[in-house]
Short mmCIF file of C-alpha atoms in Angstrom, two decimals:
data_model
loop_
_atom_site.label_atom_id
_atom_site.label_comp_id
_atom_site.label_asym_id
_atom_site.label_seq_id
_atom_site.Cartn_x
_atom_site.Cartn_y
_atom_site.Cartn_z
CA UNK O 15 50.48 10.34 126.03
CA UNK O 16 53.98 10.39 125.57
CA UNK O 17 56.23 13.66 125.95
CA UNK O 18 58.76 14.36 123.39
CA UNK O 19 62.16 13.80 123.69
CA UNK O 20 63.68 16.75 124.89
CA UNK O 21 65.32 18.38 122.74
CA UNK O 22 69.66 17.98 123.38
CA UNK O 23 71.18 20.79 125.05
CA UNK O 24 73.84 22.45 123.08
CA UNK O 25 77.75 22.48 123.64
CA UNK O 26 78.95 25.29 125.61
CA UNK O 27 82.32 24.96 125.50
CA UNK O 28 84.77 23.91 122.44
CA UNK O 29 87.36 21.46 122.48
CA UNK O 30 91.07 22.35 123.24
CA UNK O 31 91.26 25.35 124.86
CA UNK O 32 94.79 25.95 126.40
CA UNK O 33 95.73 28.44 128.93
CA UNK O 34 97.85 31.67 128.10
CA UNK O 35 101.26 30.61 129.60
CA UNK O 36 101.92 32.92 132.62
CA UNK O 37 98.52 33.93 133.49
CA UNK O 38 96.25 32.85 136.34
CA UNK O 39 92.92 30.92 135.61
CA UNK O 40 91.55 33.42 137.96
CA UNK O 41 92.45 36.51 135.91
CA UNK O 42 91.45 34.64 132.65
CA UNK O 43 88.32 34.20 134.23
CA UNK O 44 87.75 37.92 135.79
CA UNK O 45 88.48 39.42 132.72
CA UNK O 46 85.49 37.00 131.01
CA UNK O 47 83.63 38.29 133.89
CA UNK O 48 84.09 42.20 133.09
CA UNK O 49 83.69 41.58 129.38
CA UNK O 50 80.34 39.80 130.00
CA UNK O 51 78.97 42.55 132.11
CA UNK O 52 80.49 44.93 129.42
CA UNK O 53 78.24 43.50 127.01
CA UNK O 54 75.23 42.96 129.74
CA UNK O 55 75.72 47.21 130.27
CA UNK O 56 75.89 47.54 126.00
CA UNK O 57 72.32 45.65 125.87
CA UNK O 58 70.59 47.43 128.71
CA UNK O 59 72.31 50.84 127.51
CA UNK O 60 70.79 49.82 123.72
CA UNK O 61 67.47 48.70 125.11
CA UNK O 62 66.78 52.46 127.19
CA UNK O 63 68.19 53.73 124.10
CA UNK O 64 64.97 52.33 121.89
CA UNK O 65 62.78 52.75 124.66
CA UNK O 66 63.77 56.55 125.11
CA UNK O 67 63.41 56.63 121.22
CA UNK O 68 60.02 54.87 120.97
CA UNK O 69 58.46 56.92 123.64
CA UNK O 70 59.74 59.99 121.96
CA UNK O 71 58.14 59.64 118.80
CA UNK O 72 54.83 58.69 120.48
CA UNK O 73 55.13 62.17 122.79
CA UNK O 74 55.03 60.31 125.50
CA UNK O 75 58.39 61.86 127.15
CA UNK O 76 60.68 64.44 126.05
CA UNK O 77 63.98 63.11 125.78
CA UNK O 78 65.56 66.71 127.44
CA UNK O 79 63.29 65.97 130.42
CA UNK O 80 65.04 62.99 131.04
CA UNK O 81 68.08 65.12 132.16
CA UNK O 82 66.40 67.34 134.98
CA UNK O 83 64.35 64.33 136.30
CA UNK O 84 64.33 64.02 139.50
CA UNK O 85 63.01 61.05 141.44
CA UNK O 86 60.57 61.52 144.92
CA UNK O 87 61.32 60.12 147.86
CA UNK O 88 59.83 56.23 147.20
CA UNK O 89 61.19 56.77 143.83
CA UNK O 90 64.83 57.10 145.37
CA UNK O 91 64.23 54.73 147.49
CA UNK O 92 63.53 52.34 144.63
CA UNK O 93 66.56 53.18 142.22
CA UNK O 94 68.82 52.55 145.95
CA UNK O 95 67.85 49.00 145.51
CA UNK O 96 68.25 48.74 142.09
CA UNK O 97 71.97 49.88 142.87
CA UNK O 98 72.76 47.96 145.77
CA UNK O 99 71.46 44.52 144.03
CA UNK O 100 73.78 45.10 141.24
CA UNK O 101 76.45 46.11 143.38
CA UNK O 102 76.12 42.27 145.19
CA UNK O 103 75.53 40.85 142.43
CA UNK O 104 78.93 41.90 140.48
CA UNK O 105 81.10 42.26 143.46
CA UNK O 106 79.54 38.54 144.65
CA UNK O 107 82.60 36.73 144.17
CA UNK O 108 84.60 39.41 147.07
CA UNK O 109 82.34 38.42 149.05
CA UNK O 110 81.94 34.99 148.65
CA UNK O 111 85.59 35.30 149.26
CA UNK O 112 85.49 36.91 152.39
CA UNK O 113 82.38 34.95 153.59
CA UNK O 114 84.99 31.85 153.16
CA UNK O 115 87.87 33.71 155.17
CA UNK O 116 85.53 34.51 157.70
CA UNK O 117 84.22 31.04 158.00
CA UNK O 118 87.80 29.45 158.30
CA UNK T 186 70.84 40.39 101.90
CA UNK T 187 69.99 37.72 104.18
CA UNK T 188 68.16 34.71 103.31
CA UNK T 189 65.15 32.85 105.38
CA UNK T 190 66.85 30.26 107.46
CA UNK T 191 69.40 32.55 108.73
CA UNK T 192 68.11 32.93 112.98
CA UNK T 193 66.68 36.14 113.53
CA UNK T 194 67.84 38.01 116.86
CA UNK T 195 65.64 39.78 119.35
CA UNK T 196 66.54 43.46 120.22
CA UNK T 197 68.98 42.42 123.11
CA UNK T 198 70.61 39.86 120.86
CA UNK T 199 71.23 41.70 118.09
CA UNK T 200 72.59 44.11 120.82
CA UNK T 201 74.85 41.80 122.01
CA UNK T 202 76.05 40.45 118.70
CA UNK T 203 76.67 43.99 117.80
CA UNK T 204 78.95 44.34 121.11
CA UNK T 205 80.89 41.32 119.95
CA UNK T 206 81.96 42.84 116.96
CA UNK T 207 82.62 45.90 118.66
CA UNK T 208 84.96 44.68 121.25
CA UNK T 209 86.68 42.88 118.34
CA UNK T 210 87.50 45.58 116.47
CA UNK T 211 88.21 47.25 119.73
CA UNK T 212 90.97 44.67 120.61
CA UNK T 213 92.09 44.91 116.92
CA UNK T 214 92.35 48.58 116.00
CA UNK T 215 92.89 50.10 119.36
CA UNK T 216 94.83 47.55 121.37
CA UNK T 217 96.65 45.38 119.20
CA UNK T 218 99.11 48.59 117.93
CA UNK T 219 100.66 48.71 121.08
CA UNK T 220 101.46 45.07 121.27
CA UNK T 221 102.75 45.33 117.60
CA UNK T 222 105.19 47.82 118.61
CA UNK T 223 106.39 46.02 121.68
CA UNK T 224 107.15 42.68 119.54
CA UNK T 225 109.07 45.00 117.20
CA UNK T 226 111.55 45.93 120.17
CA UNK T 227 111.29 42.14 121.18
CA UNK T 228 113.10 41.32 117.78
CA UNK T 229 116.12 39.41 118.14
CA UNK T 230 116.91 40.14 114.81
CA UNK T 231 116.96 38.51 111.45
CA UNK T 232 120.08 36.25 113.05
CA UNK T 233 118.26 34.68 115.15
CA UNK T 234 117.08 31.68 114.49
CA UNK T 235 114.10 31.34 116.24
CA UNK T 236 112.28 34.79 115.73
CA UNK T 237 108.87 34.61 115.98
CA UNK T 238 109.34 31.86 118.55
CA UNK T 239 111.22 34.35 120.73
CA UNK T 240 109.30 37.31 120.45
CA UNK T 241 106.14 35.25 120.72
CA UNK T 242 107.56 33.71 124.48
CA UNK T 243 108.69 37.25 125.27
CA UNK T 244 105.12 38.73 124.61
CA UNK T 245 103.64 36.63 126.83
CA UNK T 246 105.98 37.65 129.80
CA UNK T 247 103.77 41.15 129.59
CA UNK T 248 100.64 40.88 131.27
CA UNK T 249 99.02 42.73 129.12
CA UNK T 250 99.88 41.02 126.28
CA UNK T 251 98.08 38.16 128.36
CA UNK T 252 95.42 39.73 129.42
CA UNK T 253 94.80 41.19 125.91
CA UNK T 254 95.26 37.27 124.34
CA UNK T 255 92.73 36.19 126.91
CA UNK T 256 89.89 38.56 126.00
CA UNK T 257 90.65 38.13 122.14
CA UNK T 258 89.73 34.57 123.10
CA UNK T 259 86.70 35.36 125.68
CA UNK T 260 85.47 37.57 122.97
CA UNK T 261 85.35 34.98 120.53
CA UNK T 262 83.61 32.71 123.03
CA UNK T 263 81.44 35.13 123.68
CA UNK T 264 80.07 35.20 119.89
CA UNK T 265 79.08 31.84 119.77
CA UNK T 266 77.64 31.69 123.33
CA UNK T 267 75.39 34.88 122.18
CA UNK T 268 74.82 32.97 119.12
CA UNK T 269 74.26 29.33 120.44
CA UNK T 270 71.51 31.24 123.07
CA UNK T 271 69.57 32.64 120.39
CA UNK T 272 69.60 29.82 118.33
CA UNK T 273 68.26 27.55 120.75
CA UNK T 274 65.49 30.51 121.30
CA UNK T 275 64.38 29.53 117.77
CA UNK T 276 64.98 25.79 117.55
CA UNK T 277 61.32 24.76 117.03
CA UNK T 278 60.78 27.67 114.34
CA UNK T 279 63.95 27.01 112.39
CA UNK T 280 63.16 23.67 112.13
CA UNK T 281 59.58 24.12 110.85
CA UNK T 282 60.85 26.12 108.27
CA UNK T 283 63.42 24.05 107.37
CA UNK T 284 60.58 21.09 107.02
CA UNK T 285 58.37 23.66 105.04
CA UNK T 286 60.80 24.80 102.24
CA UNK T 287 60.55 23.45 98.69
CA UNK T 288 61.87 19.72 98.64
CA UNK T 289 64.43 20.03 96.07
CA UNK T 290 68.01 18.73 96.15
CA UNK T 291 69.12 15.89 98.44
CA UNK T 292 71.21 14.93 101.73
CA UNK T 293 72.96 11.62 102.07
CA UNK T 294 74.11 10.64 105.72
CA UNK T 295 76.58 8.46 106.77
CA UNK T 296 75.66 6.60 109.75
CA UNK T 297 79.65 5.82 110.65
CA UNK T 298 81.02 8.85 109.63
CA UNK T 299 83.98 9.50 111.48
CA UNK T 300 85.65 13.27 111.52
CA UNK T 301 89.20 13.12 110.95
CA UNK T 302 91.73 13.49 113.59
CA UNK T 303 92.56 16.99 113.01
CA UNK T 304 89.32 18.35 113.79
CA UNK T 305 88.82 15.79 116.94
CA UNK T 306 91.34 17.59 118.28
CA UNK T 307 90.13 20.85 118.83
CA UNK T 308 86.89 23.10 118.14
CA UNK T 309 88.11 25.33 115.00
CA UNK T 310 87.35 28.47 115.73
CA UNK T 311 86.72 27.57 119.63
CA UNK T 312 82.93 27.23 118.16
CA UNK T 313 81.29 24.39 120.77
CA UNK T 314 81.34 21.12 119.35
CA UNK T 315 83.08 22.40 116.16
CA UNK T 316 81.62 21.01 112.94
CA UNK T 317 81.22 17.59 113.04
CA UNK T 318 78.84 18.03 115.95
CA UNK T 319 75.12 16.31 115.78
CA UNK T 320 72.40 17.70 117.85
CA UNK T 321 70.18 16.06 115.83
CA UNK T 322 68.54 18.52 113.99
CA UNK T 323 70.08 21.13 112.41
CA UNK T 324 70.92 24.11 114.84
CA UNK T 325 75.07 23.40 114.86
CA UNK T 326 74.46 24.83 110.95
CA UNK T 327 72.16 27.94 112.47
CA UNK T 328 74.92 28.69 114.91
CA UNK T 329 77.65 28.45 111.67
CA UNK T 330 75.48 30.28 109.66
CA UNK T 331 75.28 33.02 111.93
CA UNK T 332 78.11 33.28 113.83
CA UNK T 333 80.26 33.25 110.59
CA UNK T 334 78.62 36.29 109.89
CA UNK T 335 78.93 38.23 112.82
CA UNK T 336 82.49 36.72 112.99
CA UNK T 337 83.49 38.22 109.71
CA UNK T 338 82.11 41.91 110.42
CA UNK T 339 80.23 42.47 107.42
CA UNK T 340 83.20 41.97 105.39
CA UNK T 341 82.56 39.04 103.26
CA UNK T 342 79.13 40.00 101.98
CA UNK T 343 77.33 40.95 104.58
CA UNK T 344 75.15 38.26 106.15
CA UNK T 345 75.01 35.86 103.12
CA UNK T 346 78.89 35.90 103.56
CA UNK T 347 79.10 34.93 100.09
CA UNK T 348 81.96 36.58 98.91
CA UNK T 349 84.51 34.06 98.83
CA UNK T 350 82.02 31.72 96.43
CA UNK T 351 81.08 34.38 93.79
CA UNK T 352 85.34 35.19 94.21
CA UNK T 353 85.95 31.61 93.17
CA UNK T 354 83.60 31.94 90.01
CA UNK T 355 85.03 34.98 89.07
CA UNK T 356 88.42 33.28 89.06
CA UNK T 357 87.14 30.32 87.03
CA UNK T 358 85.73 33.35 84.10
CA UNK T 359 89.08 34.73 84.57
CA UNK T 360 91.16 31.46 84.36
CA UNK T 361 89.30 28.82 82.52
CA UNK T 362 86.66 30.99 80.48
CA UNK T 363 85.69 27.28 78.53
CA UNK T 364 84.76 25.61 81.51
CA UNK T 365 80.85 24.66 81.50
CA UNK T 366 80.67 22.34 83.98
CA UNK T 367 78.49 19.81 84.29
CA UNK T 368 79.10 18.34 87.85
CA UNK T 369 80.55 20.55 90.51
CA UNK T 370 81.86 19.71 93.92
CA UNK T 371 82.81 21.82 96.72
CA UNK T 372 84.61 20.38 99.98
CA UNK T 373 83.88 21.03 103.12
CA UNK T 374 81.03 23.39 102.00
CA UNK T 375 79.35 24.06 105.66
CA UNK T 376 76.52 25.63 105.36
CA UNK T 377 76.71 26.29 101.79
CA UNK T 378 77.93 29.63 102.10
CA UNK T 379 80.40 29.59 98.76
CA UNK T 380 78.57 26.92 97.30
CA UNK T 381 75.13 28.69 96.66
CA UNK T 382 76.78 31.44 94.58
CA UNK T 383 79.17 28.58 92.32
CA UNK T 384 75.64 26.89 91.97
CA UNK T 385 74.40 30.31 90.61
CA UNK T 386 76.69 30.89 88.26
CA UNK T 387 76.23 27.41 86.49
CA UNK T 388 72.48 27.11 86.80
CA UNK T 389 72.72 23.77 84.51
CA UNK T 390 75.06 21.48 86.69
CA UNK T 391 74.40 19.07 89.27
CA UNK T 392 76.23 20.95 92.34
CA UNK T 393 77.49 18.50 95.05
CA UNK T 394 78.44 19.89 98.44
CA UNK T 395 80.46 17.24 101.10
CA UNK T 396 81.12 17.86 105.02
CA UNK T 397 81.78 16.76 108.13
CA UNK T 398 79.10 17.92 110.22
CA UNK T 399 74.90 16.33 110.20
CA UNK T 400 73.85 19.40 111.80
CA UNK T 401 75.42 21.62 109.16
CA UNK T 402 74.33 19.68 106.47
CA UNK T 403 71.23 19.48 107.55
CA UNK T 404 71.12 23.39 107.65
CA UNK T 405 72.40 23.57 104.42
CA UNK T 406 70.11 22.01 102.12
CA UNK T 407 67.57 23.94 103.84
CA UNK T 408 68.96 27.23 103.28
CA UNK T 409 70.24 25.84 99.35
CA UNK T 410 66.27 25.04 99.16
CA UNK T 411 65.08 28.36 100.81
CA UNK T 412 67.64 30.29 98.55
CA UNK T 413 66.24 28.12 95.39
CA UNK T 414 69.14 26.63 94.74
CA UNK T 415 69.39 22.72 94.00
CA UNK T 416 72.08 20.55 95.89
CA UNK T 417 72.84 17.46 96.96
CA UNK T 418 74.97 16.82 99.58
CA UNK T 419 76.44 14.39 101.25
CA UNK T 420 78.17 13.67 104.83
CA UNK T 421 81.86 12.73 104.28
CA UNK T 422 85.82 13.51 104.49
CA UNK T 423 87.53 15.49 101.96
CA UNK T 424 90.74 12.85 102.15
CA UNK T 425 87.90 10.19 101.26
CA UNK T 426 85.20 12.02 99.24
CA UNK T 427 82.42 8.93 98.46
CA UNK T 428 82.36 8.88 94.82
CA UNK T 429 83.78 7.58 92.25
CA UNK T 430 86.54 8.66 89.78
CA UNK T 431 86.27 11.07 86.88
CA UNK T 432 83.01 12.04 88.49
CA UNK T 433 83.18 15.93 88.28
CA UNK T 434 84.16 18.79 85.59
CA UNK T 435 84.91 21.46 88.92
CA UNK T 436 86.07 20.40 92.40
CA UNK T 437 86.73 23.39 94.53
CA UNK T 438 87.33 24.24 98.25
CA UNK T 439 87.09 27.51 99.74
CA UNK T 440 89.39 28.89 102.91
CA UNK T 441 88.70 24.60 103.66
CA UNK T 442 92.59 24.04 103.44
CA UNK T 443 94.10 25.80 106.48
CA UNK T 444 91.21 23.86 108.55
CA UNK T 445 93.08 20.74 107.32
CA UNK T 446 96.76 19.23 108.30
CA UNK T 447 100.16 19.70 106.39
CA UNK T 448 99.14 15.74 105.30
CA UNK T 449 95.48 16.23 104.66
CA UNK T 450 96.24 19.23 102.28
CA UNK T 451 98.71 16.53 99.85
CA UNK T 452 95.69 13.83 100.11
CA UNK T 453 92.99 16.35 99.25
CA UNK T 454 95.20 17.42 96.22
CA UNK T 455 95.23 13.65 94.76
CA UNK T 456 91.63 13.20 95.29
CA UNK T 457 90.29 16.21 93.82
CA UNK T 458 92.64 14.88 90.72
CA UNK T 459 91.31 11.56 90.88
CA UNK T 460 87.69 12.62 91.71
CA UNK T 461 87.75 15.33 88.17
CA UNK T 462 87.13 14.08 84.83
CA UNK T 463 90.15 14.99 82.00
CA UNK T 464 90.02 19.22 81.20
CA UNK T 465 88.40 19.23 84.71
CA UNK T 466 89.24 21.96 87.06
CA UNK T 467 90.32 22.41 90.89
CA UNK T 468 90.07 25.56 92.37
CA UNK T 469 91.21 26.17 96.29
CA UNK T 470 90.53 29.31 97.41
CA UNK T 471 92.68 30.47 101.13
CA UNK T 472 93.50 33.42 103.14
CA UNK T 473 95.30 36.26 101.14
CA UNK T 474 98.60 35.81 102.81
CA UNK T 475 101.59 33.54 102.13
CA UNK T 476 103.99 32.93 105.15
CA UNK T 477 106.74 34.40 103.60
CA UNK T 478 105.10 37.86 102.51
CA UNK T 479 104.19 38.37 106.20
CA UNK T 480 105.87 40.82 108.84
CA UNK T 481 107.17 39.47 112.08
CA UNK T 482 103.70 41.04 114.00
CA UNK T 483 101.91 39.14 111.15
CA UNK T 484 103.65 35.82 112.30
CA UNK T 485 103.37 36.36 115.56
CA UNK T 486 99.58 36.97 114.90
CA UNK T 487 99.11 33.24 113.16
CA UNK T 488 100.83 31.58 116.56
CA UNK T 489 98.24 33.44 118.37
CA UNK T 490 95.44 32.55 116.25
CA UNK T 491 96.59 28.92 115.80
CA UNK T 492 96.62 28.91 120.05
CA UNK T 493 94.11 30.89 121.51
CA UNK T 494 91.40 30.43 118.33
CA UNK T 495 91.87 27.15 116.91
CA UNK T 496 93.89 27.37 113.56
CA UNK T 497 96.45 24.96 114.29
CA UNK T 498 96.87 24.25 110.77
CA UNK T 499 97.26 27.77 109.49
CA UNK T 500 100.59 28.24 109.35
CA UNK T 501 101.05 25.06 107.03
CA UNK T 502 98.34 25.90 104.81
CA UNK T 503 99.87 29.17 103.91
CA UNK T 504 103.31 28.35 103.84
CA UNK T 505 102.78 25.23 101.25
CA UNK T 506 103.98 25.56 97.81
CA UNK T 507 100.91 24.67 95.90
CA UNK T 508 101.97 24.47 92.59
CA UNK T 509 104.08 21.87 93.55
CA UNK T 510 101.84 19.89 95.58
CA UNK T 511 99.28 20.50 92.73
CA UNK T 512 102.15 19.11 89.86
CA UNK T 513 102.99 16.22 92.12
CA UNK T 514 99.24 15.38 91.93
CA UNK T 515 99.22 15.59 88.04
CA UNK T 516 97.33 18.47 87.05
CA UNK T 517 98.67 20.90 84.54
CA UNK T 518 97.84 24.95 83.45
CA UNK T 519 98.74 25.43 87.18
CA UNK T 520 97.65 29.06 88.94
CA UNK T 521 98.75 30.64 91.50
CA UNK T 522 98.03 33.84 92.60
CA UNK T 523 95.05 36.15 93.88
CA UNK T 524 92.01 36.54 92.84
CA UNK T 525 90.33 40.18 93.32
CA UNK T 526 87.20 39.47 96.15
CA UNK T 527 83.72 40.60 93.89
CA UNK T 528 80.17 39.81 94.81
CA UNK T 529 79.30 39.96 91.09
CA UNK T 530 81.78 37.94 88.94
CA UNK T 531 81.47 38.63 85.17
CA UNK T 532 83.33 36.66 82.20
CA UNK T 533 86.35 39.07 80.54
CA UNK T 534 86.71 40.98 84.11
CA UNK T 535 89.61 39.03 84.80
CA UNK T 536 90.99 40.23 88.26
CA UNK T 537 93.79 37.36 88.99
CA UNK T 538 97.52 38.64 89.77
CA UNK T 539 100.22 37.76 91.35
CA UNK T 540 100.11 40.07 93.98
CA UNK T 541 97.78 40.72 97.01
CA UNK T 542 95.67 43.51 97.29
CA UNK T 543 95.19 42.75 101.19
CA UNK T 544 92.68 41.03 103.66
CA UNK T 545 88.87 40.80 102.02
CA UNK T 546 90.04 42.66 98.85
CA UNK T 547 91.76 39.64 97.56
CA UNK T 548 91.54 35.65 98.52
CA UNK T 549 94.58 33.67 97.78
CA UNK T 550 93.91 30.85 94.94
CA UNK T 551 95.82 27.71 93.07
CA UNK T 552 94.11 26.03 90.43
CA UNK T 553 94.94 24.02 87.87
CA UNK T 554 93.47 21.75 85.36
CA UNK T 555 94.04 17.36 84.56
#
């Protein structure tokens, strides 16, 4: 049995795309950076917003309770990790950086 | 409105479209201001005689008139990379509905279709691949489709961004109320966005649609066929549209011009008079500004558009005195003017002046009859 072809990928980036005279590739490319995690923080903010929404209207959770949550010890201990990932994760780069001074 | 073959968006991308259009407007409303004012203390003066070519260098010694450029740019990117990922989400199912609508209307390929130089050279619109790009199937037309919508913010009818089409009809009742055409053709028609509601208005003609792009055509006699309307359309250049002369009663473009060059707009004006039939009527329809009418920021905000998104023709297209061009071609009753935008064109609501009534409430037209 044959597989299909797969399918082509599509292009990702267009055709003439010239830099803005006096400014660094690197800046051009950390401001893409911040704008993409701008948008990744608008989705996730949206997302708890319909969740928050949704479990309202099924009583599940009382939106006000949201505000004097507060998390046990495992819990906390959790929501540190979360942090700390995202904290590598956008600040990668500095460190990548660093890693490479280091190694030099 | 929306129609079937337009891709749907999960919760996060509809999220993320919506961000898009937010950051846009954010750059626009809230940021641009203060780089409007600086270029207006950046004037040399009506002297000089390079103006916007001296405030435009002496903008970009401000970083953040760069770094305000650059994001205009990202932001754009970002819309079709949101777009392109969703898209390709729903590849199998668009195409399945494509192959399931009502087989009406036709598409005729051209195997050695070439684009023409001027859109070789860059992506319009910094959209991957630009128009003339074949993956094969039809999802470069999805990604149109949609991303034309988002990029226009609701303002040119919503998702079936149809304004511009049902703007050109109304200009036709207002101009030429005889006209009953019998053969229409639109160049450069995309995804069919203006020429569904032209093919609405005249449900008795044979409607003819030519591009550049497979992919969009592809897309667009799927979403003509989901939308019920019939079309045929065909894969070709609008300096070399395949068929022959006296073959149509109403050859139109719509905002196709300024995607063109300075020479491509004088070689689309002799073809659409060799391709219409005697009475026949041309209608181009382009963005509400002329050159001339514009403020220095307004200049200023073409060299960044024709840069840092693509339009390197714009300038040209709106600077070009049309009813010359379109008397050097041979037509006659020439028009010139605006046309008020409507989603509902009626006959007797006229609505063509000589004056603008600004961005999306009036489109820019010349007609003109052989």
């Amino acid at each position: 049995m044959t597989q299909p072809a797969p399918r082509p990928t599509m292009p990702t980036r267009a055709k003439r795309r010239i830099p803005v005279p006096g400014q660094s590739p690197a800046e051009d490319r950390m401001l893409a950076m911040i704008a993409a995690l701008a948008s990744e923080l608008a989705v996730t903010r949206e997302r708890l917003d319909s969740v928050e929404r949704l479990l309202e209207r099924a009583n599940i959770v009382d939106r006000a309770a949201i505000e004097t949550f507060t998390p046990d010890a495992a819990q906390s201990s959790d929501r540190d990790a979360i942090r700390r990932r995202l904290i590598a994760h956008i600040f990668g780069p500095l460190r990548s950086d660093a890693d490479a001074q280091g190694d030099a | 409105m929306s129609h079937p073959m337009l891709p749907a968006t999960t919760h996060d991308e509809a999220a993320a479209q919506l961000f898009v259009r937010d950051f846009k407007m954010f750059l626009t409303e809230s940021v641009e201001p203060g780089h409007r004012a600086r270029a207006e203390r950046l004037d040399p003066g009506a002297s000089s005689n390079a103006r916007v070519e001296t405030v435009y260098d002496r903008l970009h010694a401000d970083e953040g008139f760069r770094a305000w450029a650059s994001l205009r740019r990202t932001s754009q990117e970002m819309l079709w990379a949101g777009v392109s990922e969703s898209v390709a989400r729903q590849a199998d199912s668009l195409e399945a509905l494509a192959a399931a609508a009502p087989e009406h209307g036709s598409l005729t390929l051209d195997p050695n279709f070439v684009q023409p130089a001027y859109l070789d050279s860059g992506d319009v619109h910094l959209m991957p691949g630009g128009y003339a790009h074949d993956d094969g199937a039809l999802l470069q037309g999805a990604v149109m489709d949609r991303g034309g919508a988002v990029y226009m913010l609701g303002r040119n009818g919503g998702l079936m961004n149809d304004v511009r089409g049902h703007t050109i009809v109304a200009h036709i009742f207002a101009q030429y109320p005889d006209l009953d055409p019998r053969e229409i053709l639109e160049l450069g028609c995309g995804v069919g966005t203006s020429l569904i509601p032209v093919a609405s208005a005249f449900p008795d003609a044979q409607v003819h649609g030519i591009d550049v792009g497979a992919a969009m055509l592809r897309y667009a006699l799927a979403r003509a066929r989901h939308l019920g309307a019939t079309v045929h359309l065909h894969q070709g250049d609008a300096e070399n549209p395949p068929f022959p002369d006296a073959s149509f009663d109403l050859v139109f473009s719509s905002v196709l011009l300024h995607e063109t060059s300075p020479a491509a707009i004088a070689n689309i004006m002799a073809q659409c008079y060799r391709l219409l039939k005697p009475g026949g009527v041309v209608v181009h329809l382009e963005v509400p500004n002329r050159y001339d009418e514009l403020d220095l920021w307004g200049k200023i905000r073409g060299e960044i558009e024709a840069d840092y998104n693509n339009e390197p023709n714009w300038k040209a297209a709106i600077s070009a005195d049309y009813r010359a061009l379109l008397a050097q071609a041979g037509f006659s009753d020439i028009a010139v003017g605006y046309q008020a935008a409507t989603s509902t064109p009626l006959r007797g609501a006229g609505g063509f002046s000589d004056t603008s009534m600004g961005t999306f409430r009036s489109w820019f037209v010349a007609s003109a009859r052989k």
